[in-house]
Short mmCIF file of C-alpha atoms in Angstrom, two decimals:
data_model
loop_
_atom_site.label_atom_id
_atom_site.label_comp_id
_atom_site.label_asym_id
_atom_site.label_seq_id
_atom_site.Cartn_x
_atom_site.Cartn_y
_atom_site.Cartn_z
CA MET W 1 128.26 91.54 102.33
CA SER W 2 130.79 92.30 105.05
CA VAL W 3 129.77 94.80 107.72
CA PRO W 4 132.38 96.89 109.58
CA SER W 5 132.83 96.18 113.25
CA ASN W 6 131.53 99.62 114.22
CA ALA W 7 128.40 99.41 112.02
CA ARG W 8 125.25 97.35 111.69
CA THR W 9 122.76 96.57 108.96
CA LEU W 10 119.57 98.59 108.71
CA LEU W 11 116.63 96.28 109.46
CA GLY W 12 118.75 93.38 108.33
CA LYS W 13 117.56 89.81 108.03
CA GLN W 14 113.88 90.55 108.57
CA PRO W 15 112.22 87.16 108.00
CA ALA W 16 109.45 86.38 105.57
CA ARG W 17 106.25 85.45 107.41
CA ILE W 18 103.58 82.90 106.53
CA LEU W 19 100.38 82.84 108.59
CA LEU W 20 98.70 79.43 108.93
CA VAL W 21 95.14 79.71 110.25
CA ASP W 22 93.38 76.65 111.66
CA SER W 23 89.82 76.89 110.35
CA ASN W 24 88.53 74.45 112.96
CA ALA W 25 89.59 76.75 115.80
CA PHE W 26 87.15 79.49 114.79
CA LEU W 27 83.96 77.45 115.06
CA LYS W 28 83.42 78.35 118.71
CA ASP W 29 83.67 82.15 118.60
CA SER W 30 82.69 84.32 115.64
CA ASP W 31 83.70 87.49 117.49
CA VAL W 32 87.34 86.42 117.31
CA VAL W 33 86.98 86.09 113.55
CA ASP W 34 85.74 89.67 113.30
CA ASN W 35 88.56 90.91 115.53
CA LEU W 36 91.19 89.01 113.55
CA ILE W 37 89.99 90.30 110.16
CA GLU W 38 89.76 93.89 111.41
CA VAL W 39 93.22 93.75 113.00
CA MET W 40 94.85 92.25 109.91
CA ASP W 41 93.20 94.85 107.68
CA ASN W 42 94.39 97.66 109.96
CA PHE W 43 97.91 96.29 110.24
CA PHE W 44 98.54 95.86 106.52
CA SER W 45 97.11 99.31 105.75
CA ILE W 46 100.10 100.58 107.76
CA ALA W 47 102.70 98.00 106.71
CA CYS W 48 102.03 98.33 102.98
CA ASN W 49 102.24 102.14 103.00
CA LEU W 50 105.12 102.61 105.42
CA GLY W 51 108.09 104.39 103.87
CA GLY W 52 111.75 103.59 104.39
CA PRO W 53 113.35 100.15 104.26
CA SER W 54 111.05 97.15 104.19
CA ARG W 55 110.29 95.96 107.72
CA MET W 56 108.34 92.98 106.45
CA PRO W 57 109.62 91.87 103.04
CA LEU W 58 107.27 88.96 102.22
CA PHE W 59 103.97 87.66 103.57
CA GLY W 60 101.89 84.56 102.81
CA LEU W 61 98.49 83.43 104.06
CA MET W 62 97.15 79.87 104.31
CA THR W 63 94.28 78.05 105.99
CA PHE W 64 93.96 74.37 106.80
CA SER W 65 91.24 72.04 107.99
CA SER W 66 91.11 68.87 105.91
CA TYR W 67 93.72 70.17 103.42
CA PRO W 68 96.01 73.21 103.22
CA GLU W 69 94.66 76.08 101.10
CA ILE W 70 96.87 78.92 99.88
CA LEU W 71 94.98 82.21 100.01
CA LEU W 72 98.05 84.36 99.30
CA PRO W 73 101.39 82.97 98.12
CA LEU W 74 104.51 84.66 99.40
CA SER W 75 104.26 88.22 98.08
CA HIS W 76 105.93 91.54 98.67
CA VAL W 77 104.20 93.63 101.32
CA LYS W 78 105.23 97.13 100.31
CA SER W 79 102.74 98.86 97.96
CA ASN W 80 100.70 95.66 97.72
CA TYR W 81 97.76 96.52 99.98
CA ALA W 82 95.00 95.80 97.45
CA ARG W 83 96.13 92.21 96.87
CA ILE W 84 96.66 91.49 100.55
CA GLN W 85 93.28 93.00 101.39
CA ASN W 86 91.59 90.65 98.92
CA ALA W 87 93.32 87.69 100.60
CA ILE W 88 92.08 88.88 104.01
CA GLN W 89 88.51 88.98 102.70
CA ASP W 90 88.97 85.47 101.33
CA LEU W 91 90.10 84.39 104.79
CA LYS W 92 86.98 85.93 106.32
CA SER W 93 84.76 84.05 103.87
CA ALA W 94 86.58 80.78 104.54
CA LEU W 95 86.24 81.09 108.31
CA LYS W 96 82.62 82.27 108.30
CA SER W 97 81.45 79.56 105.92
CA ARG W 98 82.61 76.65 108.07
CA ASN W 99 79.95 75.06 110.29
CA MET W 100 81.45 71.70 111.24
CA GLU W 101 84.84 70.52 112.39
CA SER W 102 86.87 68.23 110.16
CA GLU W 103 90.56 67.43 110.42
CA THR W 104 92.80 65.15 108.38
CA GLU W 105 95.63 63.26 110.00
CA GLY W 106 98.96 65.02 109.50
CA ILE W 107 97.39 68.21 108.15
CA VAL W 108 99.60 70.45 110.33
CA THR W 109 102.75 68.74 109.06
CA ARG W 110 101.61 69.11 105.45
CA SER W 111 100.78 72.78 105.95
CA ILE W 112 104.18 73.57 107.45
CA GLU W 113 105.97 71.66 104.72
CA GLU W 114 103.98 73.51 102.06
CA ALA W 115 104.93 76.83 103.65
CA CYS W 116 108.61 75.88 103.59
CA LYS W 117 108.31 74.87 99.91
CA GLN W 118 106.81 78.27 99.13
CA PHE W 119 109.80 80.00 100.66
CA LYS W 120 112.25 77.84 98.72
CA ARG W 121 110.48 78.60 95.45
CA GLN W 122 110.51 82.31 96.27
CA MET W 123 114.24 82.17 96.97
CA LEU W 124 114.90 80.54 93.61
CA LEU W 125 112.92 83.22 91.80
CA SER W 126 114.41 86.13 93.74
CA SER W 127 117.46 88.08 92.68
CA PHE W 128 120.87 87.65 94.24
CA GLN W 129 120.50 90.87 96.27
CA VAL W 130 117.18 89.73 97.73
CA ARG W 131 118.54 86.29 98.62
CA GLY W 132 121.41 87.94 100.49
CA VAL W 133 119.02 89.81 102.79
CA LEU W 134 116.07 87.42 102.94
CA GLN W 135 117.44 84.18 104.37
CA GLN W 136 114.78 82.80 106.73
CA VAL W 137 111.05 82.31 107.05
CA GLU W 138 108.90 82.49 110.16
CA ILE W 139 105.70 80.43 110.30
CA ILE W 140 102.88 81.60 112.57
CA LEU W 141 100.37 78.89 113.43
CA LEU W 142 97.04 80.33 114.61
CA THR W 143 95.11 77.54 116.34
CA ASP W 144 93.46 76.42 119.56
CA GLY W 145 96.53 74.39 120.54
CA GLN W 146 94.57 71.81 122.56
CA SER W 147 95.45 68.72 120.56
CA LYS W 148 98.53 66.84 121.68
CA SER W 149 98.88 65.46 118.18
CA MET W 150 99.59 68.98 116.94
CA GLN W 151 102.78 69.05 119.00
CA TYR W 152 103.94 65.81 117.39
CA GLN W 153 103.04 67.06 113.91
CA ILE W 154 105.09 70.22 114.43
CA GLU W 155 108.09 68.18 115.55
CA GLU W 156 107.68 65.93 112.53
CA ALA W 157 107.61 68.95 110.23
CA LEU W 158 110.80 70.26 111.82
CA GLU W 159 112.57 66.99 111.12
CA ASN W 160 111.66 67.18 107.42
CA SER W 161 112.42 70.89 106.95
CA ASP W 162 115.71 72.70 106.49
CA PRO W 163 116.58 74.38 109.82
CA ALA W 164 118.85 76.86 108.05
CA ASN W 165 115.89 78.49 106.27
CA LEU W 166 113.40 78.23 109.11
CA LYS W 167 113.76 80.90 111.80
CA LYS W 168 111.01 79.63 114.08
CA ILE W 169 107.45 78.32 114.28
CA GLN W 170 105.20 80.39 116.50
CA MET W 171 102.04 78.72 117.76
CA VAL W 172 99.50 81.33 118.84
CA ILE W 173 96.75 80.32 121.27
CA ILE W 174 93.88 82.72 121.94
CA ASP W 175 92.41 83.10 125.40
CA SER W 176 88.74 83.01 124.42
CA TRP W 177 89.19 79.63 122.78
CA LEU W 178 90.69 78.17 125.98
CA LYS W 179 87.64 79.15 128.01
CA TYR W 180 85.40 76.96 125.86
CA PHE W 181 87.52 73.93 126.72
CA GLY W 182 87.26 74.57 130.46
CA GLU W 183 90.98 75.00 131.07
CA THR W 184 91.63 77.04 134.20
CA ASN W 185 95.30 76.28 134.84
CA VAL W 186 96.75 78.08 131.84
CA ASN W 187 99.11 80.89 132.82
CA LEU W 188 97.99 83.77 130.58
CA SER W 189 99.85 87.04 130.65
CA GLN W 190 98.26 90.17 132.01
CA GLY W 191 98.19 93.64 130.52
CA SER W 192 99.57 93.17 127.04
CA GLY W 193 98.31 89.60 126.72
CA PHE W 194 101.77 88.12 126.08
CA SER W 195 103.62 85.16 127.64
CA TYR W 196 106.31 83.04 126.00
CA ASN W 197 107.13 79.38 126.64
CA GLY W 198 109.95 77.85 124.64
CA THR W 199 109.91 74.16 123.69
CA ALA W 200 112.80 71.74 123.82
CA SER W 201 113.57 72.08 120.13
CA GLY W 202 114.25 75.80 120.42
CA LEU W 203 112.51 76.52 117.11
CA VAL W 204 108.93 76.56 118.44
CA ASP W 205 107.45 79.33 120.56
CA VAL W 206 104.04 79.13 122.21
CA LEU W 207 102.40 82.55 122.43
CA ARG W 208 99.16 83.02 124.33
CA VAL W 209 97.15 86.08 123.35
CA ASP W 210 93.86 87.45 124.58
CA GLY W 211 91.03 87.43 122.06
CA ASP W 212 90.43 91.19 122.15
CA SER W 213 91.41 93.51 119.32
CA GLN W 214 94.21 95.27 121.18
CA SER W 215 96.10 92.09 122.02
CA LEU W 216 95.79 90.83 118.46
CA GLN W 217 96.96 94.23 117.20
CA ASN W 218 100.08 93.97 119.38
CA LEU W 219 100.74 90.53 117.93
CA PHE W 220 100.87 91.86 114.37
CA ASN W 221 102.52 95.20 115.21
CA ALA W 222 105.45 93.30 116.70
CA TRP W 223 106.31 92.22 113.14
CA LEU W 224 107.36 95.81 112.39
CA LEU W 225 110.07 95.79 115.06
CA ASP W 226 113.72 95.18 114.24
CA THR W 227 114.39 91.60 115.35
CA ASN W 228 118.01 91.45 114.20
CA THR W 229 120.37 90.37 117.00
CA ASP W 230 123.59 90.16 115.00
CA ASN W 231 124.92 93.49 116.36
CA GLU W 232 124.30 95.81 119.26
CA HIS W 233 122.69 99.17 118.50
CA LEU W 234 124.13 101.59 121.05
CA HIS W 235 127.21 102.00 123.25
CA LEU W 236 126.98 103.96 126.50
CA ILE W 237 130.48 105.14 127.44
CA LEU W 238 130.96 106.06 131.10
CA PRO W 239 134.18 107.40 132.68
CA GLY W 240 136.38 104.63 134.03
CA GLU W 241 139.37 104.42 136.33
CA SER W 242 141.56 106.68 134.14
CA SER W 243 141.06 109.30 131.45
CA THR W 244 142.16 106.97 128.62
CA GLU W 245 139.47 105.62 126.34
CA ASN W 246 140.51 102.00 126.91
CA LYS W 247 139.69 102.31 130.61
CA ASN W 248 136.16 103.62 130.07
CA LEU W 249 133.15 101.53 131.02
CA THR W 250 131.08 100.65 127.93
CA ILE W 251 127.53 99.33 128.23
CA LYS W 252 126.17 97.82 125.00
CA CYS W 253 122.46 98.31 124.35
CA ASP W 254 119.74 97.71 121.78
CA LEU W 255 117.27 100.29 120.49
CA GLN W 256 113.57 99.64 120.07
CA GLU W 257 110.99 101.89 118.50
CA ARG W 258 108.01 102.89 120.60
CA VAL W 259 106.16 104.96 118.02
CA LEU W 260 106.08 104.73 114.24
CA ASN W 261 107.49 107.81 112.55
CA PRO W 262 104.46 109.54 110.96
CA ALA W 263 106.82 111.21 108.46
CA GLN W 264 107.05 107.78 106.75
CA LEU W 265 103.29 107.61 106.29
CA PRO W 266 100.76 109.59 104.26
CA PHE W 267 98.94 112.49 105.96
CA TYR W 268 102.05 113.53 107.87
CA GLU W 269 100.77 117.11 108.01
CA GLN W 270 98.02 115.96 110.40
CA PHE W 271 100.56 114.76 112.96
CA THR W 272 102.75 117.86 113.22
CA VAL W 273 102.30 121.61 113.62
CA HIS W 274 105.78 122.23 112.21
CA SER W 275 104.59 123.42 108.81
CA GLU W 276 107.98 123.32 107.11
CA SER W 277 108.50 119.69 108.09
CA ALA W 278 105.05 118.69 106.86
CA SER W 279 105.53 120.42 103.49
CA MET W 280 109.23 119.86 102.87
CA LYS W 281 108.57 117.43 100.01
CA THR W 282 106.17 119.84 98.30
CA PHE W 283 108.62 122.57 97.27
CA PRO W 284 112.22 121.40 96.75
CA THR W 285 113.44 124.87 95.68
CA PRO W 286 112.99 128.26 97.39
CA SER W 287 111.32 129.73 94.32
CA LYS W 288 108.43 127.30 94.60
CA ALA W 289 107.90 128.10 98.28
CA SER W 290 107.21 131.81 97.77
CA GLY W 291 103.49 131.48 97.02
CA ILE W 292 102.55 128.45 99.09
CA CYS W 293 99.77 128.79 101.65
CA ILE W 294 99.30 126.45 104.60
CA PRO W 295 96.18 126.03 106.72
CA VAL W 296 95.77 127.53 110.16
CA HIS W 297 95.89 124.60 112.59
CA ARG W 298 92.77 124.10 114.68
CA ILE W 299 93.34 121.85 117.71
CA VAL W 300 90.39 120.96 119.90
CA ILE W 301 91.30 120.50 123.58
CA THR W 302 89.64 117.34 124.87
CA ASP W 303 91.32 116.42 128.16
CA MET W 304 93.67 117.49 130.94
CA ILE W 305 96.36 115.33 132.50
CA PRO W 306 98.79 115.83 135.40
CA LEU W 307 102.29 116.73 134.27
CA GLN W 308 103.83 113.83 136.18
CA ASN W 309 101.65 111.36 134.26
CA VAL W 310 102.81 112.43 130.79
CA CYS W 311 104.84 109.55 129.38
CA GLU W 312 107.86 110.77 127.41
CA SER W 313 108.09 107.55 125.40
CA ILE W 314 104.98 108.37 123.36
CA ILE W 315 105.90 112.02 122.60
CA PHE W 316 107.54 112.67 119.25
CA GLY W 317 108.25 115.36 116.68
CA VAL W 318 109.75 118.86 116.71
CA PRO W 319 108.54 120.85 119.75
CA MET W 320 107.02 124.25 119.05
CA ILE W 321 106.49 127.22 121.40
CA VAL W 322 102.94 128.53 121.60
CA GLN W 323 102.34 132.16 122.54
CA ALA W 324 99.53 134.67 122.16
CA THR W 325 99.22 135.97 118.63
CA SER W 326 100.39 139.43 117.54
CA CYS W 327 98.45 139.46 114.27
CA TRP W 328 97.89 143.11 113.26
CA LYS W 329 94.67 142.25 111.42
CA LEU W 330 92.81 141.75 114.71
CA GLU W 331 91.00 144.56 116.46
CA TRP W 332 92.86 146.08 119.40
CA GLU W 333 90.20 145.03 121.92
CA GLU W 334 90.15 141.48 120.59
CA LEU W 335 93.94 141.30 120.62
CA GLU W 336 94.16 142.50 124.23
CA LYS W 337 91.41 140.13 125.38
CA ASN W 338 93.09 137.19 123.61
CA GLN W 339 96.43 137.90 125.30
CA GLN W 340 94.82 138.10 128.73
CA GLN W 341 93.03 134.80 128.22
CA PHE W 342 96.24 133.12 127.09
CA LYS W 343 98.09 134.39 130.16
CA ALA W 344 95.30 133.07 132.39
CA LEU W 345 95.49 129.69 130.63
CA CYS W 346 99.23 129.35 131.22
CA TYR W 347 98.96 130.58 134.82
CA LEU W 348 96.24 128.11 135.80
CA LEU W 349 98.01 125.20 134.11
CA MET W 350 101.19 126.01 136.05
CA GLU W 351 99.26 126.41 139.29
CA LYS W 352 97.41 123.11 138.85
CA GLU W 353 100.49 121.35 137.38
CA MET W 354 98.40 120.08 134.51
CA ALA W 355 98.88 119.61 130.77
CA MET W 356 96.27 119.69 128.01
CA ILE W 357 95.54 117.01 125.41
CA GLY W 358 94.03 118.02 122.08
CA LYS W 359 93.41 116.60 118.62
CA MET W 360 93.81 118.19 115.22
CA LYS W 361 90.52 119.23 113.70
CA THR W 362 90.39 117.80 110.20
CA GLN W 363 89.61 120.18 107.39
CA GLY W 364 88.48 119.49 103.85
CA ASN W 365 90.32 120.70 100.80
CA HIS W 366 89.02 124.24 100.60
CA GLN W 367 89.36 125.98 97.25
CA SER W 368 91.18 129.24 97.81
CA GLY W 369 92.41 131.95 95.50
CA ASN W 370 95.90 130.51 95.53
CA ARG W 371 95.93 127.91 92.77
CA ARG W 372 99.44 126.83 93.60
CA MET W 373 98.21 125.75 97.00
CA GLY W 374 95.52 123.59 95.40
CA ARG W 375 98.07 121.84 93.21
CA ALA W 376 100.87 121.45 95.74
CA LEU W 377 99.46 120.95 99.21
CA GLN W 378 95.89 119.93 98.58
CA SER W 379 96.13 117.51 95.73
CA GLY W 380 93.66 114.67 95.67
CA PRO W 381 89.90 114.32 96.04
CA ALA W 382 87.87 117.38 96.94
CA MET W 383 86.80 115.97 100.32
CA GLU W 384 89.59 113.52 101.18
CA GLU W 385 89.23 111.92 104.58
CA LYS W 386 92.17 112.72 106.85
CA PRO W 387 93.23 111.39 110.27
CA CYS W 388 93.35 113.59 113.35
CA GLY W 389 96.68 113.81 115.17
CA TRP W 390 96.91 114.21 118.93
CA TYR W 391 99.01 116.79 120.79
CA VAL W 392 100.06 117.61 124.34
CA PHE W 393 100.45 121.21 125.60
CA LEU W 394 102.92 121.72 128.46
CA PRO W 395 102.93 125.02 130.39
CA ALA W 396 106.11 127.04 131.01
CA PRO W 397 106.84 129.64 133.74
CA ASN W 398 107.50 132.37 131.14
CA GLY W 399 103.86 132.46 130.04
CA THR W 400 104.12 130.18 126.99
CA LEU W 401 103.12 126.65 126.08
CA LEU W 402 105.17 123.86 124.53
CA VAL W 403 103.26 121.70 122.04
CA LYS W 404 104.45 118.25 121.00
CA GLY W 405 102.93 115.42 119.04
CA ILE W 406 101.69 112.48 121.09
CA ALA W 407 101.24 108.96 119.75
CA ALA W 408 97.85 107.87 118.48
CA LYS W 409 96.60 104.30 118.61
CA GLU W 410 97.69 103.50 115.06
CA LEU W 411 101.29 104.66 115.63
CA LEU W 412 101.98 102.81 118.87
CA LEU W 413 104.28 99.78 118.79
CA PRO W 414 104.34 97.06 121.47
CA HIS W 415 107.17 96.89 123.96
CA THR W 416 108.57 93.37 124.17
CA GLY W 417 111.26 92.04 126.47
CA THR W 418 112.33 93.72 129.68
CA LEU W 419 114.93 92.75 132.28
CA GLY W 420 113.29 94.36 135.28
CA MET W 421 115.10 95.79 138.29
CA GLU W 422 115.51 92.63 140.31
CA ASP W 423 118.66 90.59 141.02
CA ILE W 424 121.26 93.33 140.45
CA SER W 425 124.72 92.25 141.57
CA ASP W 426 126.66 94.33 144.10
CA ASP W 427 129.69 94.50 141.79
CA ALA W 428 127.62 96.08 139.00
CA LEU W 429 126.15 98.64 141.40
CA GLU W 430 129.60 99.53 142.69
CA ASP W 431 131.02 99.96 139.17
CA ILE W 432 128.21 102.26 138.05
CA ASN W 433 128.32 104.24 141.28
CA THR W 434 132.06 104.82 140.77
CA CYS W 435 131.37 106.16 137.29
CA PHE W 436 128.67 108.49 138.58
CA LYS W 437 131.08 110.05 141.07
CA LYS W 438 133.30 111.17 138.18
CA LEU W 439 130.48 112.91 136.32
CA PRO W 440 129.70 116.57 137.09
CA VAL W 441 126.16 117.39 138.18
CA LEU W 442 124.50 120.27 136.34
CA GLU W 443 121.79 122.46 137.79
CA ASN W 444 120.40 122.95 134.29
CA PHE W 445 121.35 122.30 130.69
CA ASN W 446 122.42 125.36 128.69
CA PRO W 447 122.55 124.68 124.92
CA PHE W 448 124.84 127.69 124.39
CA HIS W 449 127.57 125.82 126.29
CA ARG W 450 127.16 122.64 124.22
CA PRO W 451 128.12 123.25 120.55
CA SER W 452 127.80 120.38 118.10
CA GLY W 453 130.32 121.57 115.52
CA LEU W 454 127.62 122.00 112.87
CA TYR W 455 128.94 125.39 111.72
CA ASP W 456 132.43 124.09 111.05
CA CYS W 457 131.16 120.98 109.26
CA LEU W 458 128.89 123.00 106.97
CA LYS W 459 131.65 125.50 106.19
CA THR W 460 134.07 122.69 105.44
CA LYS W 461 131.65 120.80 103.20
CA TYR W 462 129.95 123.65 101.35
CA GLY W 463 132.27 126.63 101.85
CA ARG W 464 134.66 128.22 99.31
CA HIS W 465 138.11 126.68 99.25
CA GLU W 466 141.41 128.46 98.58
CA GLU W 467 141.72 127.19 95.03
CA LYS W 468 138.39 128.76 94.22
CA HIS W 469 139.75 132.21 95.16
CA THR W 470 142.85 131.91 92.97
CA LYS W 471 141.22 130.21 90.03
CA HIS W 472 140.72 133.36 87.88
CA LYS W 473 143.69 135.43 89.08
CA PHE W 474 146.43 136.29 86.57
CA ASN W 475 149.98 137.48 87.01
CA LEU W 476 150.93 140.30 84.67
CA ASN W 477 154.61 139.34 84.74
CA ASP W 478 154.01 135.72 83.76
CA ASP W 479 153.28 134.46 80.29
CA MET W 480 149.64 133.69 79.86
CA SER W 481 148.90 130.23 78.60
CA ILE W 482 145.69 129.66 76.78
CA SER W 483 144.18 126.22 76.49
CA PRO W 484 143.39 124.95 72.99
CA SER W 485 139.69 125.02 73.77
CA LYS W 486 139.93 128.74 74.57
CA GLN W 487 142.14 129.85 71.62
CA PRO W 488 140.89 133.05 69.99
CA CYS W 489 139.64 133.10 66.45
CA PRO W 490 142.21 133.44 63.64
CA GLY W 491 143.23 137.03 63.10
CA VAL W 492 142.58 138.01 66.73
CA THR W 493 145.33 138.88 69.19
CA VAL W 494 144.84 138.66 72.94
CA ARG W 495 146.35 141.24 75.28
CA LEU W 496 145.95 142.33 78.87
CA ASP W 497 144.60 145.75 79.72
CA ASN W 498 145.53 147.75 82.80
CA THR W 499 143.11 145.79 84.95
CA GLY W 500 144.51 142.40 83.96
CA ARG W 501 141.54 141.43 81.79
CA ARG W 502 141.98 139.92 78.36
CA THR W 503 140.96 141.95 75.32
CA SER W 504 141.07 140.95 71.69
CA SER W 505 141.85 143.05 68.62
CA MET W 506 141.71 142.32 64.88
CA ARG W 507 144.90 142.34 62.84
CA GLY W 508 145.24 145.35 60.58
CA ARG W 509 142.32 147.08 62.19
CA THR W 510 142.60 150.83 62.67
CA ASN W 511 141.69 152.05 66.09
CA LYS W 512 139.89 155.14 64.84
CA LYS W 513 137.01 156.41 66.86
CA LEU W 514 133.89 156.57 64.75
CA PRO W 515 131.74 159.70 65.13
CA PRO W 516 128.32 159.19 66.66
CA LEU W 517 125.42 158.75 64.32
CA PRO W 518 123.42 161.93 63.83
CA VAL W 519 119.99 161.42 65.37
CA LYS W 520 117.35 164.12 65.13
CA VAL W 521 114.65 163.91 67.74
CA GLY W 522 111.41 165.38 66.64
CA HIS W 523 107.69 164.87 66.86
CA LEU W 524 106.64 161.25 66.20
CA ASN W 525 103.33 160.71 64.51
CA PRO W 526 101.30 157.84 65.87
CA VAL W 527 101.15 154.73 63.74
CA THR W 528 97.43 154.31 64.26
CA GLU W 529 95.02 157.15 63.90
CA PHE W 530 92.15 156.90 66.38
CA PRO W 531 88.88 158.56 65.42
CA GLN W 532 87.91 161.62 67.38
CA GLU W 533 84.35 160.48 67.77
CA LEU W 534 83.37 156.93 68.63
#
């Protein structure tokens, strides 16, 4: 499929992934086994239920010690959580049941070759459309990585495999395992637990990860990122030497998600206070929205944070303005007291330059008098467990608050790859500084001075065109042509009245006015006689 030069594929060429787990590496630390099983279960609960295009088309799971064992052949990830969860439990049983180390010569090579054969078989069974998108497989080798023979076995497997179908082999080494072997000179990454070292072949990456749950979660969450490097994602166009477009300075960039969109997951209503956005799939027509009830959001404030420490990269969703209520059902004293307390809240937050962090208080499916609400918005079990979304409240000088959704742990994606701010050439700084001098500096941004053209586009696409106005107009001086499908019945003549409308008359019919029927209005006796005494 050819892609235009000014376009790119949506999550194109996401590789299939096969996880090879070395059973011998888990004999030293059972805590790592528990962390790995929990992380994999958490990750696939998200990956299997994530809407939109498939970020991870196929997944396979294997273990090896003395022989390779297939726990899950290459299978589709989307809507396949139950099967993958069973394979994860089988992995837990296989790792927990081992009590002695045993390794067969060449087992790593055999495991990699078996993984490549699985992918080839899947490609033969897949349709032509799937083969066009799914072209490569990525093998993740989870092991201790201490044996030098493992390096030779990987290189031997690369020689026997087809490099066109193999994207890369990633060997993952966990920090806690290294400590048992007494290695102190290994350069482990700090913070996120990541550090990459490429081998000479270019198809093998060595990834060292800490043994804690968060580092392992980042390892798997990175599979949800768009790894396609065939096209750039964004062009930043800065003013150049002249006003012509060819002389502009264009910087080509890539986009990377920081937070998963909760609208693509179940329980979206728990992650937004914008009620229409949370319920937009419930009522597709205005008539169905007339009787819908939505719950009153209850957000429990848990923390305060300085405004300068609020990270914009983890804030998402439609912002909403919060102000004191004007509900007429409240008593006057209560309404006045509530407004005063809200003003004091905004004033102190502005004075202290602080923001508030709160979480959505989960509510059960209450049975109300509105049955349509029970069917539409609260379908499911009577006491369905729901997540709690987190929100940040920012104060404003006009006595209001701005509430936005803030990322929870499950929605956060790892940030991989950064250039840093070192080693910037003088020529690049001079070019960008020249562009900045040609840009006006605004004191503030006024949306009323920045139209998007939405009105004109909507009127052009959905408005009435000229031919619609003249479709049913007739000229009295012209001969009226009637299509065969609209010919009158035999014996009926069509003429135009004074208003230009068509009227029909029967041949030979006399246009005499018939007198009105004589109707005498009198007393009507009731049909049913009711007894006087009951």
